[in-house]
Short mmCIF file of C-alpha atoms and ligand atoms in Angstrom, two decimals:
data_model
loop_
_atom_site.label_atom_id
_atom_site.label_comp_id
_atom_site.label_asym_id
_atom_site.label_seq_id
_atom_site.Cartn_x
_atom_site.Cartn_y
_atom_site.Cartn_z
CA MET Y 1019 22.35 27.30 -14.64
CA TYR Y 1020 20.19 25.11 -12.37
CA ASP Y 1021 21.25 23.22 -9.21
CA LYS Y 1022 20.84 19.86 -10.93
CA VAL Y 1023 19.86 18.62 -14.34
CA ILE Y 1024 18.78 15.10 -15.24
CA ARG Y 1025 19.90 14.87 -18.81
CA GLY Y 1026 18.64 12.96 -21.78
CA GLY Y 1027 16.15 10.54 -20.24
CA ARG Y 1028 12.73 9.41 -21.38
CA LEU Y 1029 10.50 11.41 -19.04
CA VAL Y 1030 7.09 10.02 -18.17
CA THR Y 1031 5.10 13.24 -17.73
CA PRO Y 1032 1.34 13.89 -17.38
CA GLY Y 1033 1.41 14.87 -21.07
CA GLY Y 1034 3.11 11.67 -22.26
CA VAL Y 1035 6.61 10.21 -22.64
CA ILE Y 1036 9.13 12.76 -23.93
CA GLU Y 1037 12.89 12.81 -24.46
CA ALA Y 1038 14.04 15.85 -22.49
CA ASP Y 1039 16.14 17.23 -19.66
CA LEU Y 1040 14.68 17.98 -16.25
CA ALA Y 1041 16.07 20.77 -14.09
CA ILE Y 1042 15.91 21.01 -10.30
CA GLU Y 1043 16.23 24.11 -8.10
CA GLY Y 1044 16.44 23.31 -4.41
CA GLU Y 1045 13.72 20.77 -3.66
CA LYS Y 1046 11.52 21.45 -6.69
CA ILE Y 1047 11.31 20.65 -10.37
CA ALA Y 1048 12.21 23.95 -12.06
CA ALA Y 1049 12.08 23.22 -15.80
CA ILE Y 1050 11.54 20.51 -18.39
CA GLY Y 1051 13.05 21.07 -21.81
CA THR Y 1052 16.11 20.59 -23.97
CA GLY Y 1053 19.63 21.95 -23.57
CA LEU Y 1054 19.21 22.62 -19.83
CA ASP Y 1055 22.37 23.09 -17.81
CA GLY Y 1056 23.12 22.47 -14.15
CA ARG Y 1057 25.95 22.55 -11.61
CA ASP Y 1058 25.32 18.80 -11.16
CA VAL Y 1059 24.39 16.72 -14.19
CA ILE Y 1060 22.84 13.27 -13.81
CA ASP Y 1061 23.02 11.23 -16.98
CA ALA Y 1062 19.75 9.45 -17.77
CA ASP Y 1063 20.55 8.45 -21.33
CA GLY Y 1064 18.69 5.25 -22.21
CA HIS Y 1065 16.66 5.33 -18.96
CA PHE Y 1066 13.10 6.14 -17.98
CA VAL Y 1067 12.75 9.13 -15.65
CA ILE Y 1068 9.54 8.86 -13.65
CA PRO Y 1069 7.96 10.51 -10.60
CA GLY Y 1070 8.86 8.81 -7.31
CA VAL Y 1071 6.50 6.03 -6.27
CA LEU Y 1072 4.01 6.55 -3.43
CA ASP Y 1073 3.43 3.37 -1.44
CA VAL Y 1074 0.25 4.37 0.37
CA HIS Y 1075 -0.22 1.14 2.33
CA VAL Y 1076 2.65 0.29 4.66
CA HIS Y 1077 3.00 -0.99 8.25
CA LEU Y 1078 6.40 -0.25 9.83
CA ALA Y 1079 7.29 -1.45 13.34
CA LEU Y 1080 3.67 -2.51 13.84
CA PRO Y 1081 2.82 -4.51 16.98
CA PHE Y 1082 0.66 -7.26 15.43
CA CYS Y 1083 -0.02 -10.99 15.84
CA GLY Y 1084 1.95 -11.15 19.10
CA THR Y 1085 5.15 -9.63 17.68
CA THR Y 1086 6.30 -6.45 15.92
CA SER Y 1087 6.77 -6.17 12.18
CA SER Y 1088 10.49 -6.11 11.54
CA ASP Y 1089 10.94 -3.33 9.01
CA ASP Y 1090 11.02 -0.04 10.87
CA TYR Y 1091 11.39 3.50 9.53
CA TYR Y 1092 15.13 2.95 9.01
CA THR Y 1093 15.10 -0.27 6.99
CA GLY Y 1094 11.63 0.25 5.50
CA THR Y 1095 12.38 3.65 4.00
CA ARG Y 1096 15.80 2.50 2.71
CA ALA Y 1097 14.10 -0.49 1.10
CA GLY Y 1098 11.50 1.78 -0.47
CA ALA Y 1099 14.13 4.16 -1.86
CA ARG Y 1100 15.88 1.28 -3.67
CA GLY Y 1101 12.60 0.56 -5.40
CA GLY Y 1102 12.04 4.22 -6.31
CA VAL Y 1103 9.54 4.88 -3.49
CA THR Y 1104 9.81 8.49 -2.28
CA THR Y 1105 6.64 8.74 -0.15
CA LEU Y 1106 4.95 6.21 2.09
CA ILE Y 1107 1.77 6.23 4.11
CA ASP Y 1108 1.64 4.09 7.25
CA PHE Y 1109 -1.31 3.44 9.57
CA ALA Y 1110 -1.32 5.04 13.04
CA ILE Y 1111 -3.27 2.71 15.32
CA PRO Y 1112 -4.41 3.83 18.79
CA TYR Y 1113 -3.43 1.47 21.59
CA GLU Y 1114 -5.84 0.92 24.47
CA GLY Y 1115 -6.96 4.25 25.89
CA ASP Y 1116 -5.17 6.26 23.18
CA SER Y 1117 -6.86 9.08 21.32
CA LEU Y 1118 -6.44 9.47 17.57
CA SER Y 1119 -3.98 12.26 18.29
CA ASP Y 1120 -1.95 9.99 20.62
CA ALA Y 1121 -1.78 7.42 17.81
CA ALA Y 1122 -0.41 10.05 15.39
CA ASP Y 1123 2.14 11.16 18.01
CA ASN Y 1124 3.27 7.55 18.59
CA TRP Y 1125 3.79 7.03 14.87
CA LEU Y 1126 5.61 10.35 14.47
CA LYS Y 1127 8.06 9.14 17.13
CA LYS Y 1128 8.62 5.88 15.24
CA ALA Y 1129 9.66 7.85 12.15
CA GLU Y 1130 11.78 10.51 13.88
CA GLY Y 1131 15.48 10.34 13.03
CA LYS Y 1132 15.00 7.23 10.92
CA ALA Y 1133 13.02 8.06 7.79
CA LEU Y 1134 14.91 8.51 4.55
CA ILE Y 1135 11.82 9.44 2.50
CA ASP Y 1136 8.68 11.49 3.18
CA TYR Y 1137 5.74 9.95 4.99
CA THR Y 1138 2.41 10.43 6.64
CA PHE Y 1139 -0.24 8.23 8.24
CA HIS Y 1140 -3.81 7.09 7.84
CA ILE Y 1141 -5.46 7.41 11.26
CA CYS Y 1142 -7.16 4.21 12.43
CA ILE Y 1143 -10.49 4.46 14.17
CA THR Y 1144 -10.73 1.44 16.45
CA ARG Y 1145 -13.26 2.54 19.11
CA TRP Y 1146 -16.01 4.53 17.41
CA ASP Y 1147 -17.74 5.94 20.48
CA GLU Y 1148 -14.45 7.17 21.91
CA HIS Y 1149 -12.90 8.38 18.63
CA LYS Y 1150 -15.79 9.84 16.64
CA ASP Y 1151 -15.52 13.35 18.06
CA GLN Y 1152 -11.76 13.43 17.46
CA ILE Y 1153 -11.95 13.01 13.67
CA GLU Y 1154 -12.42 16.67 12.79
CA GLY Y 1155 -9.45 17.67 14.96
CA MET Y 1156 -7.26 15.21 13.06
CA VAL Y 1157 -8.31 16.76 9.74
CA ASP Y 1158 -7.33 20.15 11.18
CA ARG Y 1159 -3.97 18.60 12.14
CA GLY Y 1160 -3.33 17.62 8.49
CA PHE Y 1161 -4.54 14.00 8.51
CA THR Y 1162 -7.28 13.52 5.93
CA THR Y 1163 -7.44 9.74 5.61
CA PHE Y 1164 -8.89 7.36 8.20
CA LYS Y 1165 -9.01 3.59 8.40
CA GLU Y 1166 -11.35 0.98 9.78
CA PHE Y 1167 -10.83 -2.77 9.92
CA MET Y 1168 -13.83 -5.08 9.53
CA ILE Y 1169 -11.79 -7.88 11.21
CA TYR Y 1170 -9.08 -8.21 13.91
CA GLU Y 1171 -11.31 -8.31 16.99
CA SER Y 1172 -8.52 -9.99 18.98
CA GLU Y 1173 -6.17 -7.07 18.22
CA GLY Y 1174 -8.86 -4.67 19.48
CA TRP Y 1175 -9.05 -2.99 16.05
CA GLN Y 1176 -12.39 -4.19 14.66
CA SER Y 1177 -15.12 -1.75 13.62
CA ASP Y 1178 -18.77 -2.56 13.04
CA ASP Y 1179 -21.28 -1.27 10.46
CA ARG Y 1180 -22.43 1.51 12.78
CA ALA Y 1181 -18.89 2.87 12.94
CA MET Y 1182 -18.39 2.61 9.17
CA PHE Y 1183 -21.71 4.31 8.49
CA GLY Y 1184 -20.99 7.15 10.92
CA THR Y 1185 -17.42 7.60 9.72
CA LEU Y 1186 -18.50 7.79 6.08
CA GLU Y 1187 -20.98 10.54 7.00
CA LYS Y 1188 -18.12 12.44 8.61
CA MET Y 1189 -15.87 11.86 5.59
CA ARG Y 1190 -18.57 13.38 3.37
CA ASP Y 1191 -18.90 16.44 5.60
CA LEU Y 1192 -15.14 16.96 6.11
CA GLY Y 1193 -13.84 16.19 2.60
CA ALA Y 1194 -11.86 13.28 4.03
CA MET Y 1195 -11.69 9.59 3.07
CA LEU Y 1196 -12.27 6.28 4.85
CA LEU Y 1197 -10.05 3.31 4.02
CA VAL Y 1198 -11.55 -0.08 4.85
CA HIS Y 1199 -10.03 -3.53 5.29
CA ALA Y 1200 -12.95 -5.51 3.97
CA GLU Y 1201 -13.31 -9.08 5.21
CA SER Y 1202 -16.40 -10.61 6.74
CA SER Y 1203 -15.47 -11.27 10.36
CA ARG Y 1204 -18.34 -13.43 11.61
CA VAL Y 1205 -18.27 -15.93 8.76
CA LEU Y 1206 -14.47 -15.95 8.76
CA ASP Y 1207 -14.44 -16.73 12.50
CA GLU Y 1208 -16.95 -19.53 11.90
CA LEU Y 1209 -14.82 -21.07 9.13
CA ILE Y 1210 -11.70 -20.84 11.27
CA GLU Y 1211 -13.46 -22.45 14.23
CA ARG Y 1212 -14.74 -25.34 12.08
CA HIS Y 1213 -11.25 -26.09 10.79
CA HIS Y 1214 -9.31 -25.52 14.01
CA THR Y 1215 -8.84 -29.18 14.98
CA PRO Y 1216 -5.56 -31.04 15.63
CA GLU Y 1217 -6.45 -33.53 12.86
CA LEU Y 1218 -7.05 -30.92 10.16
CA MET Y 1219 -4.00 -28.90 11.22
CA GLU Y 1220 -1.87 -32.04 11.00
CA GLN Y 1221 -3.31 -32.87 7.57
CA TYR Y 1222 -3.34 -29.43 5.91
CA GLY Y 1223 -0.91 -27.17 7.80
CA ALA Y 1224 -0.68 -23.67 6.30
CA ARG Y 1225 -3.13 -24.64 3.51
CA LEU Y 1226 -5.83 -23.96 6.08
CA HIS Y 1227 -5.12 -20.28 5.58
CA ARG Y 1228 -6.48 -20.50 2.03
CA MET Y 1229 -9.19 -23.01 2.98
CA THR Y 1230 -10.74 -20.64 5.54
CA ARG Y 1231 -10.69 -17.48 3.43
CA PRO Y 1232 -12.76 -18.13 0.30
CA ASN Y 1233 -13.39 -15.18 -2.01
CA TYR Y 1234 -16.81 -14.45 -0.53
CA ILE Y 1235 -15.15 -13.45 2.75
CA GLU Y 1236 -13.79 -10.43 0.94
CA SER Y 1237 -16.57 -9.76 -1.55
CA GLU Y 1238 -19.43 -9.76 0.98
CA ALA Y 1239 -17.55 -7.23 3.09
CA ILE Y 1240 -16.77 -5.01 0.09
CA GLN Y 1241 -20.44 -5.15 -0.91
CA ARG Y 1242 -21.48 -4.03 2.57
CA ALA Y 1243 -18.94 -1.22 2.79
CA VAL Y 1244 -20.01 -0.03 -0.68
CA GLN Y 1245 -23.63 -0.04 0.49
CA TRP Y 1246 -22.77 2.33 3.38
CA CYS Y 1247 -20.74 4.46 0.98
CA GLU Y 1248 -23.63 4.68 -1.46
CA VAL Y 1249 -26.21 5.78 1.08
CA THR Y 1250 -23.97 8.23 2.94
CA GLY Y 1251 -22.07 9.67 -0.03
CA GLY Y 1252 -18.81 9.55 1.98
CA GLN Y 1253 -15.59 8.80 0.08
CA LEU Y 1254 -14.56 5.15 0.52
CA TYR Y 1255 -11.29 3.43 -0.41
CA ILE Y 1256 -11.07 -0.36 -0.30
CA VAL Y 1257 -7.53 -1.40 0.66
CA HIS Y 1258 -5.65 -4.46 -0.60
CA MET Y 1259 -8.45 -5.83 -2.79
CA SER Y 1260 -7.60 -9.39 -3.84
CA THR Y 1261 -10.62 -10.91 -5.59
CA LYS Y 1262 -12.27 -10.83 -8.99
CA GLU Y 1263 -15.67 -10.58 -7.30
CA GLY Y 1264 -14.57 -7.52 -5.35
CA THR Y 1265 -13.35 -5.91 -8.57
CA GLU Y 1266 -16.75 -6.46 -10.20
CA ILE Y 1267 -18.54 -4.88 -7.24
CA ILE Y 1268 -16.28 -1.82 -7.46
CA LYS Y 1269 -16.82 -1.54 -11.20
CA ASP Y 1270 -20.61 -1.68 -10.86
CA ALA Y 1271 -20.61 0.78 -7.96
CA GLN Y 1272 -18.43 3.28 -9.80
CA ALA Y 1273 -20.74 3.00 -12.83
CA ARG Y 1274 -23.60 4.05 -10.53
CA GLY Y 1275 -21.57 7.06 -9.36
CA VAL Y 1276 -20.78 5.66 -5.90
CA PRO Y 1277 -17.64 7.41 -4.53
CA VAL Y 1278 -15.58 4.27 -4.00
CA ILE Y 1279 -11.94 3.75 -4.99
CA ALA Y 1280 -10.02 0.45 -4.90
CA GLU Y 1281 -6.40 -0.47 -4.28
CA THR Y 1282 -4.68 -3.77 -4.87
CA CYS Y 1283 -1.18 -4.87 -3.85
CA ALA Y 1284 1.73 -6.20 -5.90
CA GLN Y 1285 1.50 -9.67 -4.33
CA TYR Y 1286 -2.10 -10.19 -5.48
CA LEU Y 1287 -1.03 -9.47 -9.06
CA VAL Y 1288 1.77 -12.01 -9.32
CA LEU Y 1289 1.38 -14.66 -6.61
CA ASP Y 1290 -1.41 -17.17 -6.04
CA ASP Y 1291 -2.49 -19.48 -3.27
CA SER Y 1292 -0.58 -22.48 -4.65
CA VAL Y 1293 2.31 -21.12 -2.50
CA PHE Y 1294 0.61 -22.74 0.50
CA ASP Y 1295 1.58 -26.13 -0.96
CA ARG Y 1296 5.24 -25.27 -0.43
CA GLU Y 1297 7.20 -26.51 2.58
CA ASP Y 1298 7.61 -22.87 3.66
CA GLY Y 1299 4.06 -21.93 2.58
CA HIS Y 1300 3.33 -20.37 5.98
CA LEU Y 1301 5.71 -17.50 5.09
CA TYR Y 1302 3.14 -16.30 2.55
CA ALA Y 1303 0.29 -15.90 5.02
CA CYS Y 1304 -1.08 -12.42 4.70
CA CYS Y 1305 -4.47 -10.94 5.13
CA PRO Y 1306 -6.42 -11.05 2.86
CA GLN Y 1307 -4.71 -14.18 1.62
CA LEU Y 1308 -3.36 -14.75 -1.89
CA LYS Y 1309 -6.04 -15.91 -4.30
CA LYS Y 1310 -6.18 -17.67 -7.71
CA PRO Y 1311 -4.56 -16.75 -11.05
CA GLU Y 1312 -7.99 -15.68 -12.37
CA ASP Y 1313 -8.26 -13.15 -9.54
CA SER Y 1314 -4.85 -11.73 -10.49
CA ALA Y 1315 -5.90 -11.51 -14.13
CA ARG Y 1316 -9.07 -9.59 -13.18
CA LEU Y 1317 -7.07 -7.17 -11.03
CA TRP Y 1318 -4.67 -6.43 -13.93
CA GLN Y 1319 -7.74 -5.85 -16.10
CA GLY Y 1320 -9.12 -3.52 -13.44
CA LEU Y 1321 -5.89 -1.51 -13.50
CA ARG Y 1322 -6.18 -1.15 -17.26
CA ASP Y 1323 -9.90 -0.36 -17.29
CA GLY Y 1324 -9.79 1.95 -14.29
CA GLU Y 1325 -11.80 0.35 -11.48
CA VAL Y 1326 -8.52 -0.42 -9.65
CA SER Y 1327 -6.78 2.90 -9.06
CA VAL Y 1328 -3.70 2.11 -6.98
CA VAL Y 1329 -1.07 -0.59 -6.49
CA SER Y 1330 0.54 -0.57 -3.04
CA THR Y 1331 2.30 -3.23 -0.95
CA ASP Y 1332 0.70 -3.64 2.50
CA THR Y 1333 4.30 -4.13 3.65
CA CYS Y 1334 4.19 -5.86 7.03
CA THR Y 1335 7.48 -7.69 7.30
CA PHE Y 1336 8.09 -10.71 9.50
CA THR Y 1337 11.35 -12.66 9.54
CA ARG Y 1338 11.52 -16.45 9.23
CA GLU Y 1339 11.97 -16.61 13.00
CA GLN Y 1340 8.84 -14.56 13.58
CA LYS Y 1341 6.86 -16.61 11.07
CA ALA Y 1342 8.01 -19.77 12.89
CA MET Y 1343 5.82 -18.73 15.84
CA TRP Y 1344 2.99 -20.57 14.13
CA GLU Y 1345 4.25 -24.03 15.23
CA GLY Y 1346 1.75 -25.78 12.98
CA ASP Y 1347 -1.29 -23.66 13.91
CA TRP Y 1348 -2.11 -21.38 10.98
CA THR Y 1349 -4.11 -18.98 13.17
CA LYS Y 1350 -0.85 -18.02 14.89
CA ILE Y 1351 1.16 -17.08 11.78
CA PRO Y 1352 2.17 -13.39 11.91
CA MET Y 1353 0.36 -12.11 8.83
CA GLY Y 1354 2.10 -9.98 6.25
CA MET Y 1355 5.05 -9.84 3.88
CA PRO Y 1356 7.89 -7.50 2.90
CA GLY Y 1357 7.14 -5.45 -0.21
CA LEU Y 1358 8.41 -1.85 -0.34
CA GLU Y 1359 11.63 -2.73 -2.17
CA THR Y 1360 9.94 -4.81 -4.85
CA LEU Y 1361 6.76 -2.81 -5.60
CA MET Y 1362 7.98 -1.08 -8.73
CA PRO Y 1363 10.11 -4.06 -9.89
CA VAL Y 1364 7.00 -6.30 -9.73
CA VAL Y 1365 4.72 -3.86 -11.56
CA TYR Y 1366 7.37 -2.84 -14.09
CA THR Y 1367 8.53 -6.38 -14.87
CA HIS Y 1368 5.18 -8.18 -14.83
CA GLY Y 1369 3.11 -5.21 -15.94
CA VAL Y 1370 5.11 -3.13 -18.39
CA LEU Y 1371 7.67 -5.64 -19.71
CA GLU Y 1372 5.07 -8.40 -20.04
CA GLY Y 1373 2.66 -6.11 -21.89
CA ARG Y 1374 -0.10 -5.86 -19.26
CA LEU Y 1375 0.34 -2.11 -18.66
CA ASP Y 1376 2.06 0.66 -20.56
CA ILE Y 1377 4.61 2.77 -18.68
CA GLU Y 1378 2.24 5.73 -18.40
CA THR Y 1379 -0.42 3.59 -16.76
CA MET Y 1380 2.19 2.20 -14.37
CA VAL Y 1381 3.15 5.74 -13.37
CA ARG Y 1382 -0.49 6.65 -12.85
CA LYS Y 1383 -1.15 3.64 -10.59
CA LEU Y 1384 2.07 3.93 -8.56
CA SER Y 1385 2.46 7.64 -8.38
CA THR Y 1386 0.00 10.13 -9.85
CA ASP Y 1387 -3.28 8.57 -8.72
CA PRO Y 1388 -2.06 7.64 -5.22
CA ALA Y 1389 -0.88 11.25 -4.83
CA ARG Y 1390 -4.22 12.64 -6.02
CA ILE Y 1391 -6.35 10.26 -3.98
CA MET Y 1392 -4.33 10.75 -0.79
CA GLY Y 1393 -4.31 14.55 -0.99
CA LEU Y 1394 -0.65 14.96 -1.95
CA TYR Y 1395 -1.05 16.22 -5.52
CA PRO Y 1396 0.43 18.31 -7.16
CA ARG Y 1397 3.22 18.37 -4.56
CA LYS Y 1398 3.90 14.69 -5.26
CA GLY Y 1399 3.05 12.29 -8.07
CA ALA Y 1400 4.09 13.97 -11.33
CA LEU Y 1401 7.05 15.30 -13.26
CA GLN Y 1402 5.92 18.89 -13.63
CA VAL Y 1403 7.32 22.31 -12.81
CA GLY Y 1404 6.64 23.25 -9.19
CA SER Y 1405 6.29 19.69 -7.87
CA ASP Y 1406 8.76 18.20 -5.40
CA ALA Y 1407 11.75 16.75 -7.24
CA ASP Y 1408 10.89 13.18 -6.17
CA ILE Y 1409 12.21 11.15 -9.07
CA ALA Y 1410 13.22 7.59 -9.95
CA ILE Y 1411 15.50 6.74 -12.86
CA ILE Y 1412 15.12 3.17 -14.08
CA HIS Y 1413 16.84 1.16 -16.78
CA PRO Y 1414 14.31 -0.22 -19.27
CA ASP Y 1415 15.45 -3.84 -19.04
CA ARG Y 1416 18.36 -4.36 -16.63
CA LYS Y 1417 17.32 -7.17 -14.31
CA HIS Y 1418 18.39 -7.95 -10.74
CA ARG Y 1419 18.01 -11.29 -9.03
CA ILE Y 1420 15.93 -11.03 -5.86
CA ASP Y 1421 18.20 -12.05 -3.00
CA PRO Y 1422 17.32 -11.02 0.59
CA ASP Y 1423 21.04 -10.92 1.47
CA THR Y 1424 21.57 -7.98 -0.86
CA MET Y 1425 18.36 -6.12 -0.02
CA GLU Y 1426 17.68 -3.28 2.41
CA THR Y 1427 14.64 -4.86 4.04
CA ASN Y 1428 15.09 -6.51 7.43
CA ALA Y 1429 13.40 -9.62 6.05
CA ASP Y 1430 15.62 -12.66 5.64
CA TRP Y 1431 13.31 -13.94 2.90
CA SER Y 1432 11.33 -12.54 0.01
CA PRO Y 1433 8.13 -13.80 -1.61
CA PHE Y 1434 9.97 -13.19 -4.89
CA GLU Y 1435 13.29 -14.82 -3.96
CA GLY Y 1436 15.21 -15.93 -7.05
CA TRP Y 1437 13.01 -13.96 -9.45
CA GLU Y 1438 14.81 -11.78 -12.00
CA MET Y 1439 13.24 -8.32 -12.08
CA ALA Y 1440 13.90 -4.98 -13.73
CA GLY Y 1441 12.53 -1.71 -12.33
CA PHE Y 1442 14.88 -1.12 -9.40
CA ALA Y 1443 15.93 2.51 -9.19
CA ARG Y 1444 19.38 3.21 -10.55
CA THR Y 1445 18.93 6.68 -9.03
CA THR Y 1446 16.30 7.98 -6.62
CA LEU Y 1447 15.94 11.65 -5.76
CA SER Y 1448 13.86 12.86 -2.86
CA ARG Y 1449 13.11 16.59 -2.89
CA GLY Y 1450 16.08 17.12 -5.18
CA GLU Y 1451 18.58 15.09 -3.15
CA VAL Y 1452 20.10 11.90 -4.53
CA ILE Y 1453 19.30 9.16 -2.01
CA VAL Y 1454 19.98 6.14 -4.25
CA ASP Y 1455 22.94 6.16 -6.61
CA ASP Y 1456 23.96 3.27 -8.84
CA TYR Y 1457 21.34 1.04 -7.13
CA ALA Y 1458 22.79 1.71 -3.63
CA VAL Y 1459 21.28 3.83 -0.84
CA VAL Y 1460 23.36 6.94 -0.18
CA GLY Y 1461 20.87 9.22 1.64
CA GLU Y 1462 20.92 9.88 5.38
CA ALA Y 1463 18.34 8.53 7.81
CA GLY Y 1464 16.17 11.23 9.35
CA ARG Y 1465 15.93 13.50 6.30
CA GLY Y 1466 12.40 12.27 5.46
CA ARG Y 1467 9.59 14.67 6.44
CA TRP Y 1468 6.03 14.27 7.64
CA LEU Y 1469 3.53 15.50 5.02
CA SER Y 1470 0.51 17.53 6.02
CA ARG Y 1471 -2.61 17.19 3.84
CA GLU Y 1472 -5.76 19.21 3.28
CA TYR Y 1473 -8.03 16.88 1.31
CA ALA Y 1474 -8.45 13.28 0.16
CA GLY Y 1475 -10.40 11.46 -2.52
CA LEU Y 1476 -10.91 12.05 -6.23
CA GLU Y 1477 -14.43 13.40 -6.31
CA PRO Y 1478 -15.77 16.53 -4.64
CA GLN Y 1479 -17.84 15.35 -1.68
CA LYS Y 1480 -21.56 15.93 -1.84
CA SER Y 1481 -24.04 15.58 0.96
CA ARG Y 1482 -27.08 13.43 0.30
CA GLU Y 1483 -30.27 14.21 2.12
CA VAL Y 1484 -31.91 11.19 3.72
CA GLU Y 1485 -35.40 11.01 2.23
CA ALA Y 1486 -38.27 11.18 4.70
O1 LIG L 2908 -1.32 -9.43 6.35
C1 LIG L 2908 -1.40 -8.23 6.49
N1 LIG L 2908 -1.99 -7.55 5.57
N2 LIG L 2908 -0.93 -7.61 7.57
C2 LIG L 2908 -1.08 -6.25 7.90
C3 LIG L 2908 -2.43 -5.88 8.45
C4 LIG L 2908 -3.47 -5.59 7.41
O2 LIG L 2908 -4.53 -6.18 7.43
O3 LIG L 2908 -3.26 -4.74 6.55
ZN1 LIG L 2909 -5.63 -4.95 6.12
ZN1 LIG L 2910 -2.40 -3.29 5.81
#
């Protein structure tokens, strides 16, 4: 007799989809088989039972663009749980004068008492000369992923090529991984400056966001980051990739054996830049911006073929009131969108139900591969004995209408408002505890735990000698 048994579902396991029961003892998966019995029985008849989703790109309560993103660890983790997310990774960013360790401490405080699901942080390196000697200490503290931004000079976050090169060398030597926001800052600044006139702003409004971020802004930066990855041999992870050109660069680099991994986000798969023609188009400003349908198609292809390893959200929620700060100047729009609650619904509905991905591939891209890449496997990311009992149970085709009034996010709008989507969690379990029941959050804030890690990246790191 086990503590809990999930009975009769279609389990998506590393070995394939099987009809079976899954037993839980305490916080762990204890058995997978038939005829299992438990003190609590959760009926999963007619449902998929999948490992909890890891959203490895999230910004909660982030001071950014002159305001603070409005989903915090309370609303953000509740929103995630409704969408079957059981682990998230946020970005700890050092404020002026802060060490990397101070940044981690600040972010731990944000989560304390509020988080419903488990979490950890990527540590952002924003001042190379000050931070470079602190990296190893952060790995010892259980943080194995670092982040550099190639843009955002005005936020004080921007890194240059010297920092990227040096960080990648350290990643190679420490078995850690560098995440990069790849956009070409100098050319982007030039394009923004050329367009930043009262006449053009009057004429084009929020369309200027798409007009000043052509695809080459992203692809040139990816190319450059990949170059530093190739010569150093340090593990690189390109975040929120949005372009077909970027996907091609990743594919070619991986074929040459370059240790680079790419992530895209749900919004780049199903939205395109025609949203900027809408009256409320400014709501959709995010960074990098939404691209064209052919970019989305190439990203789906990349998920199928393997050069795109992860789908995340880049959740960075701003309310309508916050977005209104732009007052007609697109450079002042707080950039980002809500996403945690709709990640799996988007990928399940537009990927699995529309025949772009099979359910096993979806599970790999939302759960198993993020866990492996971020150093959380086998604790997270798979339905297997010994792993944390982080589980989502989803109905194969029951759809819900996206309505911000009924959602857990603090956002009073959704990029998918009015869409009908399946893939919300009927039940979510986090470490064996039911935190979503019958599509409603029932878990207590503060139960989520910080996750320590010992490695990151898919490939064993190998040093490359610089030839004389
Ligand atoms: O628009 C976005 N993505 N906001 C969050 C910051 C970032 O670049 O990830
Ligand atoms: Zn970014
Ligand atoms: Zn981000």
